[in-house]
């Protein structure tokens, strides 16, 4: 199979790494890739015609779309329309990530447990509704806002300001409609299921670390580290989340005539009453994908092709027992302003259980790797215990020579105690 991966983050480097190990994948391309990916092709992934043309010329059998933006914009529809199989949802199904109001309505329809909510398209009615609520309360821009559209307001003043900021255009079109939600209390976990439009097959759990600072403090980021599996997702809790959240969502999307194909990523709050949905994403998490790929032990190209073809029934999905941890190294200043271009050395770990997935990096003609983004490296390790995986990841980080970068030193604290 000739496979093209779309994207250039740590998630896509991990997908490329797993596909290189996949028996049914014979040729591999990644657009645009990054400094760690050695099969990068120079292709503008916002130009869907250029992508479909590339697939025709290169006889690509399967496209694996990593990020949400091209999914929401309909890249999979275009690829399928031109005869290329693609892993990922149609634009209509990617609304599960692209619109919070859409997902809330789906939850109502299918009785999926989630936070109580109200949806508004003007500031005056949202503010009037807030007058009858009490803090804490959650304010969400409806559309895609690069992970920045959510405010967990500790005071009503903060809640009102968040509503006003949304309608004043702080998140552009994404904030033209706003969801106000009950604040859920519990531990967060991520659950992944591969879907073929009809079936959903468990693809593991993970826990992310969204805040930039140790002890889960400071501003939200794309994710500063993750591990898999998530201890809180016991077999029983996982079964509940599959039965009460994932399966009804897949059935609801099929019933609407917009079946969901690809990976469904449920952000969960494990409350006293059980798992509740915080949000759906319609792609692999980043950095969650990095730990899932290092645990996966099957033929990835075959499994993803079965999703694309609507037939997961015979898929061989196997896992290594070993837990995996990834620690993100980011450019100093992230998630605020940061510099690009600093040199990174010491990127070749000697431990076979460690893999450094690149995210925002470029490799110069001189072979030197330089920082080229906010989240830059994902130092990923497996161990016989999570503690061992953690120790190996930090030992590899200590070998990396990058004065322009930083990482959290406490990834895994919740599971390691
Ligand atoms: P989201 O972009 O929807 O993943 O939200 C970002 C983060 O906000 C989540 O990971 C949670 O930590 C938090 N959050 C979102 N919705 C809620 C909620 N209803 N209750 C408590 N925390 C929430
Ligand atoms: N790490 C969270 C996400 O990918 O949305």
PDB file of C-alpha atoms and ligand atoms in Angstrom, residues 11 68 97 190 208 210 221-223 265 279 281 283-288 375, ligand 2:
ATOM      1  CA  UNK A  11       1.214  13.164  15.947  1.00  0.00           C
ATOM      2  CA  UNK A  68      -8.713  18.683  12.377  1.00  0.00           C
ATOM      3  CA  UNK A  97     -15.313  18.411  16.542  1.00  0.00           C
ATOM      4  CA  UNK A 190      -9.083  10.512  26.775  1.00  0.00           C
ATOM      5  CA  UNK A 208      -2.894  14.484  28.649  1.00  0.00           C
ATOM      6  CA  UNK A 210      -3.038  20.573  29.133  1.00  0.00           C
ATOM      7  CA  UNK A 221      -1.576  24.449  25.728  1.00  0.00           C
ATOM      8  CA  UNK A 222      -2.029  21.846  23.012  1.00  0.00           C
ATOM      9  CA  UNK A 223      -0.707  19.304  25.542  1.00  0.00           C
ATOM     10  CA  UNK A 265     -11.443  10.840  20.496  1.00  0.00           C
ATOM     11  CA  UNK A 279     -15.917  17.042  23.904  1.00  0.00           C
ATOM     12  CA  UNK A 281     -12.387  15.284  18.583  1.00  0.00           C
ATOM     13  CA  UNK A 283      -8.710  12.836  14.961  1.00  0.00           C
ATOM     14  CA  UNK A 284      -5.902  11.457  17.082  1.00  0.00           C
ATOM     15  CA  UNK A 285      -4.806  13.604  20.007  1.00  0.00           C
ATOM     16  CA  UNK A 286      -1.428  15.271  19.943  1.00  0.00           C
ATOM     17  CA  UNK A 287       0.548  14.163  22.050  1.00  0.00           C
ATOM     18  CA  UNK A 288      -1.796  11.232  22.861  1.00  0.00           C
ATOM     19  CA  UNK A 375       5.726  22.428  20.743  1.00  0.00           C
TER      20      UNK A 375
HETATM   21  N1  LIG B   2      -3.886  16.857  23.277  1.00  0.00           N
HETATM   22  C1  LIG B   2      -5.204  17.293  23.071  1.00  0.00           C
HETATM   23  C2  LIG B   2      -5.661  17.326  21.680  1.00  0.00           C
HETATM   24  O1  LIG B   2      -5.021  16.839  20.778  1.00  0.00           O
HETATM   25  O2  LIG B   2      -6.735  17.856  21.446  1.00  0.00           O
END
